[in-house]
C-alpha cells in the first residue's frame, strides 16, 4: 500500500504498512483499485459526453465510489469488492452502448478494459498491478503530486455533490467535470502546466458544488440562524448521529418522533441544529461530545446507538462496536449498514430506534451551551453591525480558521492561537476544526460573538460569500485587501476541495496546518507558494504577529 492523502500520514510522507487511520494494506489497495476503476469508467464517460450519450446511474456511482475512499469513511473490504464489480458491470454496459453508436474505442487504457473473473482476480490486481494501479504507478513526482491533488479534490467534490443529490439537487456539469478530470489523471500526454490548469478548474467546480449544496440545504431546511445548542443530556434513551448528511438526519428525526428516543449530534453534524427545519423536533436535544477523533471515549459514554452518515469513522473499541451503524458511503466490517433509499423514499432506521429503546440514556460529559449558525444569510443580516465594528476599529481583523480537527498533539496550536488572539479579532469558522476553540467562551465584540461558526466544512462556502460581501460593502477591488487572515487546519480530502475553491476565488496567503500535505511535491508546493502565497504555521506568538502585521 501507499497512501498519503490525509494530514496524519506516517512521518508526513506516506502510510506503507498500515494506515494511521486504521486502513490495512489490502483495504488500501482495494480503494486504489476502486479509484482506478472510476478512472477507466470516466475514460469511457468522456467519450459518451462527446456524443451526448447519458448512462443512467453513472453520475451517482462515480460520486459514491469517490466518497467511499475518503479518509475514515469506509473500512469494509466486502463493500469495495461489491462496488468494484458493480463498476465493471457499468463500464461494460457503457462500452457496449458506445460501440453500438459507432464510437472509436481502440485506444482505451487498461483502467477501461481490464477484466476479472472472480473476487480473487480483483484482490490480485489490487495487490499486484503496481505499474498501473495506485499512487506510485505515476513515476514523475510532480505529475503524481498534481494527479493526486486533483483526485483528492474530486473526492471532496463528490462528497458534497452526493449530499446535494440526496436532497434532489444535482448539476450534470459537475458530474461531467468529474469524469473529465478523472480521465485526465490517466493521460500521460498532459504536462505539469496542463495539470495545474486542471487543478484550478477543480477549484472552480469546487465553488460550484458548494454553491449547489448550499442551495440544496437552505432551500430544504431554511437558512442557518443564530442558535444556542445544548451540550448536556436528558434522561431518555438516545441515538447519536454523526457525519455530514442532513437528509439522513431528517429521516431519523421523522422516524424517532413520538418514540421516546432522543437524537443528539456528534462532530460535523452539530451545525444541523442551526437550520430552522430541525428546530421543530423537540426530541432533537443537542450536541454530544467533540470532533471525530474523540469518538472512542465519547461513544463509550453515550450508551446508545450511533449512526454514521459519512466520515470520520474510527475503528471502534469493543465496548461499543455493537452499537454502531453505518449508512451511505460509510462502512466497517461487522457494523450494521442501513441500505440506501429507494425511489426517494426515506431510509429505514427502525432497527436503530428499537436498539436505542433497549439501552440507557447517555452519561453527561459536559454541560452548557454553544452558539453557532452564522451562515451567510445570518451574517448578512448583521452586516451593518459588523461593518460599523470594522469602521470604528472595534474589530481589527477576522481570522478564517475553518477546516478539520485531528489527533495530532500539534493541533493544540489552534486552541492556543484562538486564546492568544487579540480581543479585537473575530474567528470565522466551519468544519470540525471549531472544536479546538468553540467552548472557550471568547466573548463578543459589541454583541458579535468572537467565534462565528458557519457550519460544516462545506459551509466554508458561506465564509467566502461573507468575504465577497464585505469586499463589495467596502468597495474594494480585491478580496485580499480585506482585513481577513486565513489560518486553516486540514485533515482529509474535503479540506482539499475547500482549499482549491478558495484559491480559485483568488484568496491569497492561506496558511495551512498543522503540516503541509505530503502529496505536494517540492515543485508543486513551490507553485502554490509563488502564485498564492500558501504558507504553513510556526508558533502561536510569531504567527499572530505575522498575521496582525500583514
Ligand atoms: Fe495513512 Fe491517511 Fe491514507 Fe489513512 S488516509 S492510510 S492515515 S494517509
Ligand atoms: Fe471533520 Fe472528518 Fe474534515 Fe467536514 S469530520 S471536517 S475531519
Coordinates of C-alpha atoms and ligand atoms in Angstrom, one line a residue:
X1 CA 0.0 0.0 0.0
X2 CA 0.9 3.6 -0.4
X3 CA -1.4 6.3 0.9
X4 CA -0.6 9.9 1.6
X5 CA -4.0 11.5 1.2
X6 CA -4.5 12.8 4.7
X7 CA -2.6 15.0 7.1
X8 CA -1.8 12.2 9.6
X9 CA 0.1 10.1 7.1
X10 CA 3.1 8.4 8.6
X11 CA 6.1 10.6 9.0
X12 CA 4.5 13.3 6.8
X13 CA 5.4 11.1 3.9
X14 CA 3.1 8.1 3.4
X15 CA 1.5 5.1 5.0
X16 CA 3.1 2.0 3.6
X17 CA 2.3 -0.9 6.0
X18 CA -0.9 0.2 7.7
X19 CA -2.8 3.5 7.9
X20 CA -2.7 5.7 10.9
X21 CA -6.4 5.8 10.3
X22 CA -6.6 2.0 10.7
X23 CA -6.7 1.1 7.0
X24 CA -5.0 -2.2 6.3
X25 CA -2.8 -2.7 3.2
X26 CA -5.3 -4.9 1.4
X27 CA -8.1 -2.4 2.0
X28 CA -5.9 0.5 0.9
X29 CA -5.1 -1.5 -2.3
X30 CA -8.8 -2.2 -3.0
X31 CA -9.5 1.5 -2.5
X32 CA -6.9 2.3 -5.1
X33 CA -8.4 -0.2 -7.5
X34 CA -11.8 1.4 -6.9
X35 CA -10.3 4.8 -7.9
X36 CA -8.6 3.1 -10.9
X37 CA -12.0 1.6 -11.9
X38 CA -13.6 5.0 -11.7
X39 CA -10.9 6.5 -13.9
X40 CA -11.5 3.8 -16.5
X41 CA -15.2 4.3 -16.4
X42 CA -14.6 8.0 -16.8
X43 CA -12.4 7.5 -19.9
X44 CA -15.5 5.9 -21.5
X45 CA -17.7 8.6 -19.9
X46 CA -15.8 11.3 -21.6
X47 CA -16.4 9.6 -24.9
X48 CA -20.1 9.3 -24.0
X49 CA -20.1 13.0 -23.2
X50 CA -18.7 13.8 -26.6
X51 CA -21.7 12.2 -28.4
X52 CA -24.2 13.4 -25.8
X53 CA -24.9 9.9 -24.5
X54 CA -26.1 9.7 -20.9
X55 CA -26.0 6.5 -18.9
X56 CA -28.4 6.3 -16.0
X57 CA -26.8 5.7 -12.7
X58 CA -23.3 6.7 -13.8
X59 CA -23.0 10.1 -12.0
X60 CA -24.2 8.6 -8.8
X61 CA -21.9 5.6 -9.0
X62 CA -18.8 7.8 -9.6
X63 CA -19.8 10.1 -6.7
X64 CA -20.3 7.4 -4.2
X65 CA -17.2 5.5 -5.4
X66 CA -15.0 8.5 -4.7
X67 CA -16.8 9.3 -1.5
X68 CA -16.1 5.8 -0.1
X69 CA -12.4 6.3 -0.4
X70 CA -12.2 9.5 1.7
X71 CA -10.2 9.1 4.8
X72 CA -12.2 7.4 7.6
X73 CA -15.3 6.7 5.5
X74 CA -15.3 3.1 4.7
X75 CA -13.2 0.2 6.1
X76 CA -15.3 -2.6 4.6
X77 CA -13.4 -4.7 2.0
X78 CA -16.5 -6.6 1.0
X79 CA -18.2 -3.4 0.1
X80 CA -15.3 -2.3 -2.1
X81 CA -15.3 -5.7 -3.8
X82 CA -19.0 -5.4 -4.4
X83 CA -18.7 -1.8 -5.7
X84 CA -15.7 -2.6 -8.0
X85 CA -17.8 -5.4 -9.5
X86 CA -20.7 -3.1 -10.0
X87 CA -18.4 -0.6 -11.6
X88 CA -17.0 -3.1 -14.0
X89 CA -20.6 -4.1 -15.0
X90 CA -21.5 -0.4 -15.5
X91 CA -18.3 0.0 -17.5
X92 CA -19.2 -2.9 -19.7
X93 CA -22.7 -1.6 -20.4
X94 CA -21.2 1.8 -21.2
X95 CA -18.7 0.2 -23.6
X96 CA -21.4 -1.7 -25.4
X97 CA -23.6 1.4 -25.7
X98 CA -20.7 3.4 -27.2
X99 CA -19.8 0.6 -29.5
X100 CA -23.4 0.4 -30.8
X101 CA -23.2 4.1 -31.5
X102 CA -20.0 3.7 -33.6
X103 CA -17.6 5.3 -31.1
X104 CA -13.9 4.5 -31.7
X105 CA -12.8 2.5 -28.7
X106 CA -9.4 1.3 -30.0
X107 CA -7.1 3.3 -27.8
X108 CA -8.6 2.7 -24.4
X109 CA -6.3 2.3 -21.4
X110 CA -6.1 -0.7 -19.1
X111 CA -8.3 1.1 -16.5
X112 CA -11.1 1.0 -19.0
X113 CA -10.5 -2.5 -20.3
X114 CA -9.1 -4.8 -17.6
X115 CA -11.3 -7.7 -16.8
X116 CA -11.7 -10.1 -13.8
X117 CA -13.4 -13.4 -13.4
X118 CA -13.6 -13.6 -9.6
X119 CA -13.1 -11.8 -6.3
X120 CA -9.7 -13.3 -6.2
X121 CA -8.8 -11.7 -9.5
X122 CA -9.8 -8.3 -8.1
X123 CA -7.8 -8.7 -5.0
X124 CA -4.8 -10.0 -7.1
X125 CA -5.0 -7.0 -9.4
X126 CA -5.3 -4.6 -6.4
X127 CA -2.3 -6.1 -4.7
X128 CA 0.0 -6.7 -7.6
X129 CA -0.5 -4.4 -10.5
X130 CA 1.8 -1.8 -9.1
X131 CA 2.8 -0.5 -12.5
X132 CA -0.8 0.7 -13.2
X133 CA -2.8 0.8 -10.0
X134 CA -2.2 3.1 -7.1
X135 CA -0.4 6.4 -6.3
X136 CA 3.1 5.2 -7.1
X137 CA 2.2 3.9 -10.5
X138 CA 2.9 7.5 -11.6
X139 CA 6.7 7.8 -11.6
X140 CA 7.3 11.5 -12.1
X141 CA 6.8 13.1 -8.6
X142 CA 5.3 16.4 -9.9
X143 CA 2.8 14.7 -12.2
X144 CA 2.0 12.3 -9.4
X145 CA 1.5 15.2 -7.0
X146 CA -0.9 17.0 -9.3
X147 CA -2.8 13.9 -10.2
X148 CA -3.4 13.2 -6.6
X149 CA -4.2 16.8 -5.7
X150 CA -6.9 16.7 -8.4
X151 CA -8.1 13.3 -7.3
X152 CA -8.4 14.3 -3.6
X153 CA -10.2 17.5 -4.7
X154 CA -12.6 15.3 -6.7
X155 CA -13.2 13.1 -3.6
X156 CA -14.3 16.2 -1.6
X157 CA -16.4 17.4 -4.5
X158 CA -18.1 14.0 -4.8
X159 CA -19.0 14.1 -1.1
X160 CA -20.6 17.4 -1.4
X161 CA -22.3 16.5 -4.7
X162 CA -23.8 13.4 -3.1
X163 CA -25.2 15.4 -0.2
X164 CA -26.9 17.7 -2.6
X165 CA -28.1 14.8 -4.8
X166 CA -29.7 13.3 -1.7
X167 CA -31.8 16.4 -1.5
X168 CA -32.7 16.3 -5.2
X169 CA -30.2 18.8 -6.3
X170 CA -27.7 17.9 -9.0
X171 CA -25.8 19.6 -11.7
X172 CA -24.8 17.4 -14.7
X173 CA -21.9 19.8 -15.5
X174 CA -20.3 18.9 -12.2
X175 CA -20.6 15.2 -12.9
X176 CA -19.2 15.8 -16.4
X177 CA -16.2 17.7 -14.9
X178 CA -15.5 14.8 -12.5
X179 CA -15.4 12.4 -15.5
X180 CA -13.1 14.7 -17.4
X181 CA -10.8 15.2 -14.5
X182 CA -10.6 11.5 -13.5
X183 CA -9.9 10.5 -17.1
X184 CA -7.2 13.2 -17.3
X185 CA -5.3 11.6 -14.5
X186 CA -4.7 8.6 -16.8
X187 CA -3.5 10.8 -19.6
X188 CA 0.3 10.7 -20.0
X189 CA 0.3 13.4 -22.6
X190 CA -0.7 16.1 -20.1
X191 CA 2.1 18.3 -18.9
X192 CA 2.6 19.8 -15.4
X193 CA 1.2 23.0 -16.7
X194 CA -1.9 21.3 -18.1
X195 CA -2.4 19.6 -14.7
X196 CA -2.0 22.9 -12.8
X197 CA -4.7 24.4 -15.0
X198 CA -6.9 21.4 -14.3
X199 CA -6.2 21.8 -10.6
X200 CA -7.6 25.4 -10.8
X201 CA -10.6 24.2 -12.8
X202 CA -11.2 21.6 -10.0
X203 CA -11.3 24.6 -7.6
X204 CA -13.8 26.3 -9.9
X205 CA -16.1 23.3 -9.7
X206 CA -15.5 23.1 -6.0
X207 CA -17.1 26.5 -5.8
X208 CA -20.0 25.3 -7.9
X209 CA -20.6 22.2 -5.9
X210 CA -20.5 24.1 -2.6
X211 CA -23.0 26.6 -4.0
X212 CA -25.2 23.7 -5.1
X213 CA -25.1 22.1 -1.7
X214 CA -25.8 25.5 -0.1
X215 CA -28.8 25.9 -2.3
X216 CA -29.9 22.3 -1.5
X217 CA -29.5 22.7 2.2
X218 CA -31.0 26.2 2.6
X219 CA -33.9 25.6 0.2
X220 CA -34.8 22.4 2.0
X221 CA -34.1 23.3 5.6
X222 CA -34.0 27.1 5.7
X223 CA -31.1 29.4 6.3
X224 CA -28.9 28.7 9.3
X225 CA -29.7 31.2 12.1
X226 CA -28.1 32.1 15.4
X227 CA -28.7 29.2 17.7
X228 CA -27.7 28.1 21.2
X229 CA -27.0 24.4 21.1
X230 CA -27.3 22.3 24.3
X231 CA -24.3 20.2 25.2
X232 CA -25.7 18.4 28.2
X233 CA -28.0 15.4 28.2
X234 CA -31.6 14.4 29.1
X235 CA -32.7 11.2 30.8
X236 CA -34.1 9.3 27.7
X237 CA -32.6 6.6 25.6
X238 CA -31.0 8.2 22.6
X239 CA -29.3 7.9 19.2
X240 CA -26.1 9.8 18.3
X241 CA -25.8 10.8 14.6
X242 CA -22.5 11.8 13.1
X243 CA -21.2 12.8 9.7
X244 CA -22.5 15.4 7.3
X245 CA -25.7 14.1 5.6
X246 CA -28.7 16.2 6.5
X247 CA -31.2 14.1 4.6
X248 CA -30.3 11.1 6.8
X249 CA -30.8 13.3 9.9
X250 CA -34.2 14.4 8.6
X251 CA -35.3 10.7 8.1
X252 CA -34.0 9.8 11.5
X253 CA -35.8 12.7 13.2
X254 CA -39.1 11.9 11.5
X255 CA -38.9 8.3 12.5
X256 CA -37.9 8.9 16.1
X257 CA -40.8 11.3 16.6
X258 CA -43.0 10.2 19.5
X259 CA -40.9 7.1 20.2
X260 CA -39.4 8.3 23.4
X261 CA -35.9 8.2 21.8
X262 CA -33.9 11.4 21.7
X263 CA -31.4 12.4 19.0
X264 CA -28.1 14.1 19.6
X265 CA -25.4 15.2 17.1
X266 CA -21.7 14.4 17.1
X267 CA -18.8 16.0 15.3
X268 CA -19.7 17.5 12.0
X269 CA -23.5 17.0 12.5
X270 CA -23.5 19.8 15.2
X271 CA -24.4 22.5 12.6
X272 CA -27.7 20.8 11.8
X273 CA -29.1 22.5 14.9
X274 CA -28.7 25.8 13.2
X275 CA -31.3 25.0 10.5
X276 CA -34.9 26.2 11.2
X277 CA -36.4 23.0 9.8
X278 CA -34.8 20.8 12.5
X279 CA -35.9 23.1 15.4
X280 CA -39.4 21.7 15.3
X281 CA -38.3 18.4 16.7
X282 CA -38.3 18.7 20.5
X283 CA -36.5 15.3 20.8
X284 CA -33.5 16.7 18.8
X285 CA -31.8 17.6 22.1
X286 CA -28.3 18.9 21.4
X287 CA -24.7 18.0 20.6
X288 CA -22.8 15.3 22.4
X289 CA -19.0 15.5 22.6
X290 CA -16.5 16.9 20.2
X291 CA -14.7 16.3 16.9
X292 CA -14.4 12.8 15.3
X293 CA -11.1 11.8 16.9
X294 CA -12.6 11.9 20.4
X295 CA -15.2 9.3 19.4
X296 CA -13.7 6.3 21.3
X297 CA -14.2 7.8 24.8
X298 CA -17.3 9.7 23.9
X299 CA -19.2 6.8 22.2
X300 CA -18.5 4.6 25.2
X301 CA -20.2 7.1 27.5
X302 CA -23.1 7.8 25.1
X303 CA -24.6 4.4 25.9
X304 CA -27.0 4.4 22.9
X305 CA -26.6 3.5 19.2
X306 CA -24.5 5.7 16.9
X307 CA -25.3 6.3 13.2
X308 CA -22.5 7.3 10.8
X309 CA -23.7 9.1 7.8
X310 CA -20.2 10.0 6.5
X311 CA -16.6 10.2 7.7
X312 CA -14.9 10.4 10.1
X313 CA -15.3 6.9 11.5
X314 CA -12.5 5.4 13.7
X315 CA -12.1 1.7 14.2
X316 CA -14.1 1.1 17.3
X317 CA -13.4 -0.2 20.8
X318 CA -15.1 -3.5 21.5
X319 CA -17.1 -1.8 24.3
X320 CA -19.4 -0.1 21.9
X321 CA -18.8 -1.7 18.5
X322 CA -22.2 -3.5 18.6
X323 CA -23.9 -0.1 18.9
X324 CA -22.5 1.4 15.7
X325 CA -24.5 1.6 12.4
X326 CA -23.3 3.0 9.1
X327 CA -25.2 4.2 6.0
X328 CA -24.4 5.9 2.7
X329 CA -20.7 5.8 1.8
X330 CA -19.6 4.7 5.2
X331 CA -18.9 1.1 6.3
X332 CA -17.0 -1.0 8.7
X333 CA -16.8 -4.8 8.8
X334 CA -19.3 -6.2 11.2
X335 CA -21.3 -3.0 11.6
X336 CA -25.0 -3.0 10.5
X337 CA -25.3 -1.0 7.3
X338 CA -28.6 0.8 6.6
X339 CA -29.3 0.5 2.9
X340 CA -29.8 3.4 0.5
X341 CA -33.1 4.9 -0.1
X342 CA -35.1 3.7 -3.0
X343 CA -37.2 5.9 -5.3
X344 CA -36.6 8.9 -3.0
X345 CA -38.3 7.1 0.0
X346 CA -36.9 7.5 3.5
X347 CA -34.2 5.2 4.8
X348 CA -35.5 2.7 7.3
X349 CA -34.0 3.4 10.7
X350 CA -36.4 1.3 12.7
X351 CA -33.7 -1.2 13.8
X352 CA -31.6 1.6 15.3
X353 CA -34.6 3.0 17.0
X354 CA -35.6 -0.3 18.5
X355 CA -32.0 -0.8 19.6
X356 CA -32.0 2.6 21.3
X357 CA -35.1 1.7 23.3
X358 CA -33.2 -1.2 25.0
X359 CA -30.3 1.0 26.1
X360 CA -29.7 3.5 28.9
X361 CA -29.7 7.3 28.5
X362 CA -26.4 9.0 27.7
X363 CA -23.9 9.8 30.5
X364 CA -23.4 13.5 30.8
X365 CA -19.8 14.6 29.8
X366 CA -20.3 18.3 29.5
X367 CA -23.0 20.9 30.3
X368 CA -23.9 24.3 29.0
X369 CA -24.5 25.7 25.5
X370 CA -22.5 26.6 22.4
X371 CA -23.6 29.2 19.9
X372 CA -23.4 29.0 16.1
X373 CA -25.5 29.5 13.0
X374 CA -23.5 32.2 11.3
X375 CA -24.2 31.2 7.7
X376 CA -24.1 33.8 5.0
X377 CA -27.7 34.9 5.3
X378 CA -27.4 35.3 9.1
X379 CA -24.2 37.3 8.8
X380 CA -25.6 39.5 6.0
X381 CA -28.4 40.4 8.5
X382 CA -25.8 41.5 10.9
X383 CA -23.8 43.3 8.2
X384 CA -24.5 46.8 9.5
X385 CA -23.2 45.9 12.9
X386 CA -20.2 44.2 11.5
X387 CA -19.3 47.0 9.1
X388 CA -19.7 49.5 11.9
X389 CA -17.4 47.5 14.2
X390 CA -14.8 47.3 11.5
X391 CA -15.1 51.1 10.7
X392 CA -14.9 52.1 14.4
X393 CA -11.8 49.8 14.8
X394 CA -13.7 47.6 17.3
X395 CA -12.9 44.7 15.0
X396 CA -9.4 44.9 13.7
X397 CA -9.2 41.6 11.9
X398 CA -11.1 38.4 11.0
X399 CA -9.4 35.0 11.2
X400 CA -10.8 32.3 9.0
X401 CA -9.9 29.2 11.0
X402 CA -12.1 26.7 9.1
X403 CA -11.2 23.1 8.4
X404 CA -10.7 19.8 10.2
X405 CA -9.7 18.7 13.6
X406 CA -7.4 15.7 14.2
X407 CA -5.5 13.6 16.6
X408 CA -2.1 15.2 16.4
X409 CA -0.9 17.0 19.6
X410 CA 0.5 19.8 17.4
X411 CA -3.1 20.8 16.8
X412 CA -3.3 22.3 20.3
X413 CA -1.7 25.2 18.5
X414 CA -5.2 26.1 17.3
X415 CA -6.6 26.3 20.8
X416 CA -3.6 28.4 22.0
X417 CA -3.9 30.5 18.9
X418 CA -7.6 31.2 19.5
X419 CA -6.9 32.1 23.1
X420 CA -3.9 34.3 22.3
X421 CA -5.7 36.3 19.5
X422 CA -6.1 40.0 20.4
X423 CA -9.6 40.8 21.8
X424 CA -10.4 42.9 18.8
X425 CA -10.4 40.0 16.4
X426 CA -13.1 37.6 15.3
X427 CA -12.8 34.0 14.3
X428 CA -14.8 32.8 11.3
X429 CA -15.1 29.0 11.3
X430 CA -16.6 26.0 9.6
X431 CA -15.8 22.3 9.8
X432 CA -14.8 20.2 12.8
X433 CA -11.7 22.5 13.4
X434 CA -14.0 24.6 15.5
X435 CA -13.9 22.1 18.4
X436 CA -10.5 23.4 19.2
X437 CA -11.9 26.6 20.5
X438 CA -15.7 26.7 20.4
X439 CA -16.1 26.1 24.1
X440 CA -13.6 28.6 25.3
X441 CA -16.1 31.5 25.8
X442 CA -14.0 34.0 23.9
X443 CA -16.6 36.7 24.5
X444 CA -18.1 39.2 22.0
X445 CA -17.4 42.5 20.3
X446 CA -20.4 44.8 20.6
X447 CA -22.7 41.8 20.6
X448 CA -20.9 40.0 17.8
X449 CA -19.5 36.7 19.2
X450 CA -15.8 36.3 18.7
X451 CA -16.3 32.8 17.2
X452 CA -18.7 32.8 14.3
X453 CA -19.5 29.3 13.3
X454 CA -20.9 29.0 9.7
X455 CA -21.4 25.2 10.0
X456 CA -19.9 22.1 8.4
X457 CA -16.7 22.1 6.3
X458 CA -18.9 22.6 3.1
X459 CA -20.3 25.8 4.7
X460 CA -16.8 27.3 4.2
X461 CA -18.6 28.5 1.1
X462 CA -20.6 30.8 3.4
X463 CA -17.3 32.3 4.6
X464 CA -16.3 33.0 1.0
X465 CA -19.6 34.7 0.4
X466 CA -19.2 36.8 3.6
X467 CA -15.7 37.9 2.3
X468 CA -17.1 38.8 -1.1
X469 CA -20.0 40.7 0.5
X470 CA -17.5 42.7 2.7
X471 CA -15.4 43.4 -0.4
X472 CA -18.5 44.9 -2.0
X473 CA -19.5 46.9 1.0
X474 CA -16.0 48.3 1.5
X475 CA -15.8 48.9 -2.2
X476 CA -12.5 47.1 -2.6
X477 CA -11.0 45.8 -5.9
X478 CA -9.5 42.7 -4.4
X479 CA -10.7 40.2 -1.8
X480 CA -7.2 40.2 -0.4
X481 CA -7.5 43.8 0.7
X482 CA -9.9 42.9 3.4
X483 CA -8.7 42.6 7.0
X484 CA -9.1 38.8 6.8
X485 CA -6.3 36.3 7.6
X486 CA -6.6 32.6 6.7
X487 CA -5.2 30.1 9.2
X488 CA -6.8 26.8 8.1
X489 CA -6.4 23.4 9.6
X490 CA -6.8 20.4 7.3
X491 CA -7.1 16.7 7.7
X492 CA -9.0 14.9 4.9
X493 CA -9.9 15.4 1.3
X494 CA -12.9 17.7 1.8
X495 CA -10.5 20.2 3.0
X496 CA -8.6 19.8 -0.3
X497 CA -11.7 20.9 -2.3
X498 CA -12.4 23.8 0.1
X499 CA -8.8 24.9 -0.4
X500 CA -8.9 24.7 -4.2
X501 CA -12.2 26.6 -4.2
X502 CA -10.6 29.4 -2.1
X503 CA -7.6 29.5 -4.4
X504 CA -10.0 29.7 -7.4
X505 CA -11.8 32.6 -5.8
X506 CA -8.5 34.4 -5.6
X507 CA -7.8 34.2 -1.9
X508 CA -4.1 34.6 -1.2
X509 CA -1.7 33.9 1.7
X510 CA -3.7 31.0 3.2
X511 CA -1.7 29.3 6.0
X512 CA -2.3 25.5 6.1
X513 CA -1.5 23.4 9.1
X514 CA -0.6 21.7 11.2
X515 CA 1.6 20.4 8.3
X516 CA 1.5 20.8 4.6
X517 CA 0.1 17.9 2.6
X518 CA 2.6 15.1 1.9
X519 CA 1.2 14.8 -1.6
X520 CA 2.6 18.2 -2.6
X521 CA 5.9 17.6 -4.3
X522 CA 8.5 20.4 -3.7
X523 CA 7.9 21.8 -7.1
X524 CA 4.1 21.8 -6.8
X525 CA 4.4 23.3 -3.3
X526 CA 6.7 26.0 -4.9
X527 CA 4.0 26.9 -7.4
X528 CA 1.4 27.2 -4.7
X529 CA 3.8 29.4 -2.6
X530 CA 4.8 31.6 -5.5
X531 CA 1.4 32.1 -7.0
X532 CA -0.9 32.0 -4.0
X533 CA 1.4 32.8 -1.0
X534 CA 0.4 29.4 0.6
X535 CA 2.3 29.0 3.9
X536 CA 2.2 26.8 7.0
X537 CA 2.3 27.5 10.7
X538 CA 5.1 28.0 13.1
X539 CA 4.3 29.0 16.7
X540 CA 1.4 31.0 18.1
X541 CA 3.3 34.1 19.1
X542 CA 5.2 34.6 15.8
X543 CA 2.2 33.7 13.7
X544 CA -0.2 36.1 15.4
X545 CA 2.5 38.8 15.0
X546 CA 2.9 37.9 11.3
X547 CA -0.9 37.8 10.7
X548 CA -1.6 41.1 12.5
X549 CA 1.1 42.9 10.7
X550 CA 0.2 41.6 7.2
Ligands
LIG1 FE1 -2.5 7.0 6.0 FE2 -4.3 9.0 5.9 FE3 -4.1 7.2 4.0 FE4 -5.1 6.5 6.3 S1 -6.0 8.0 4.9 S2 -3.7 5.3 5.1 S3 -3.8 7.7 7.7 S4 -2.5 8.7 4.6
LIG2 FE1 -14.0 16.8 10.1 FE2 -13.6 14.3 9.4 FE3 -12.6 17.2 8.0 FE4 -16.1 18.1 7.5 S1 -15.4 15.1 10.2 S2 -14.3 18.4 8.5 S3 -12.1 15.8 9.6

